[in-house]
Coordinates of C-alpha atoms in Angstrom, one line a residue:
X1 CA 10.8 5.3 -33.8
X2 CA 8.9 8.3 -34.9
X3 CA 6.3 7.5 -32.2
X4 CA 9.0 8.4 -29.7
X5 CA 9.1 12.1 -30.8
X6 CA 7.1 14.9 -29.3
X7 CA 7.1 18.6 -29.8
X8 CA 8.2 20.7 -26.7
X9 CA 4.9 22.6 -26.8
X10 CA 2.8 19.4 -26.9
X11 CA 4.9 17.9 -24.1
X12 CA 4.6 21.0 -22.0
X13 CA 0.8 21.0 -22.6
X14 CA 0.5 17.5 -21.2
X15 CA 2.5 18.3 -18.1
X16 CA 0.6 21.6 -17.6
X17 CA -2.8 19.9 -17.9
X18 CA -1.8 17.2 -15.4
X19 CA -0.6 19.9 -12.9
X20 CA -3.8 21.8 -13.2
X21 CA -6.1 18.8 -12.9
X22 CA -4.2 16.8 -10.3
X23 CA -2.6 19.5 -8.2
X24 CA -4.9 22.4 -8.9
X25 CA -2.1 24.7 -10.0
X26 CA -3.0 27.9 -11.9
X27 CA -2.0 28.0 -15.6
X28 CA 1.0 30.3 -15.2
X29 CA 2.5 28.2 -12.4
X30 CA 1.8 25.0 -14.2
X31 CA 3.6 26.3 -17.3
X32 CA 6.7 27.3 -15.3
X33 CA 6.8 23.9 -13.5
X34 CA 6.2 22.0 -16.8
X35 CA 9.1 23.7 -18.5
X36 CA 11.3 23.1 -15.5
X37 CA 10.3 19.4 -15.6
X38 CA 11.3 19.1 -19.2
X39 CA 14.7 20.5 -18.6
X40 CA 15.1 18.3 -15.4
X41 CA 14.2 15.2 -17.3
X42 CA 16.6 16.1 -20.1
X43 CA 19.6 17.6 -18.3
X44 CA 19.6 15.9 -14.9
X45 CA 17.6 12.6 -15.1
X46 CA 18.5 11.6 -18.7
X47 CA 14.9 10.4 -19.3
X48 CA 14.4 12.7 -22.3
X49 CA 16.7 13.4 -25.2
X50 CA 16.5 16.3 -27.6
X51 CA 16.1 15.2 -31.2
X52 CA 15.8 18.6 -32.7
X53 CA 15.4 22.3 -31.7
X54 CA 12.0 21.7 -30.1
X55 CA 11.6 17.9 -30.3
X56 CA 12.1 15.4 -27.5
X57 CA 11.9 11.7 -27.0
X58 CA 12.7 9.0 -24.4
X59 CA 16.3 8.1 -24.1
X60 CA 15.4 4.4 -23.5
X61 CA 12.6 2.6 -25.3
X62 CA 11.7 1.0 -22.0
X63 CA 10.2 4.4 -20.8
X64 CA 8.1 4.5 -24.0
X65 CA 6.9 1.0 -23.6
X66 CA 6.0 1.5 -19.9
X67 CA 3.9 4.6 -20.5
X68 CA 2.2 2.9 -23.5
X69 CA 1.3 -0.1 -21.4
X70 CA 0.1 2.2 -18.5
X71 CA -2.2 4.1 -21.0
X72 CA -3.6 0.9 -22.4
X73 CA -4.3 -0.4 -18.9
X74 CA -6.0 2.8 -17.8
X75 CA -8.1 2.8 -20.9
X76 CA -9.6 -0.6 -20.3
X77 CA -10.0 -0.5 -16.5

């Protein structure tokens, strides 16, 4: 499931962009929140797993399938 892997920097960038666009956070605050979210999703919520030093992926394939389906739906609406 190589499609399930994402680099920490890329993942953080996605969260940061969302926080800036959706919640109008400044870049520095968005970065702090994004890094905290990654750790929360890994250590406390068990949504993300670490597959390498800076590589993450979903623990359950169901999460991957849900977000893929949501992206496809958003693209065609």
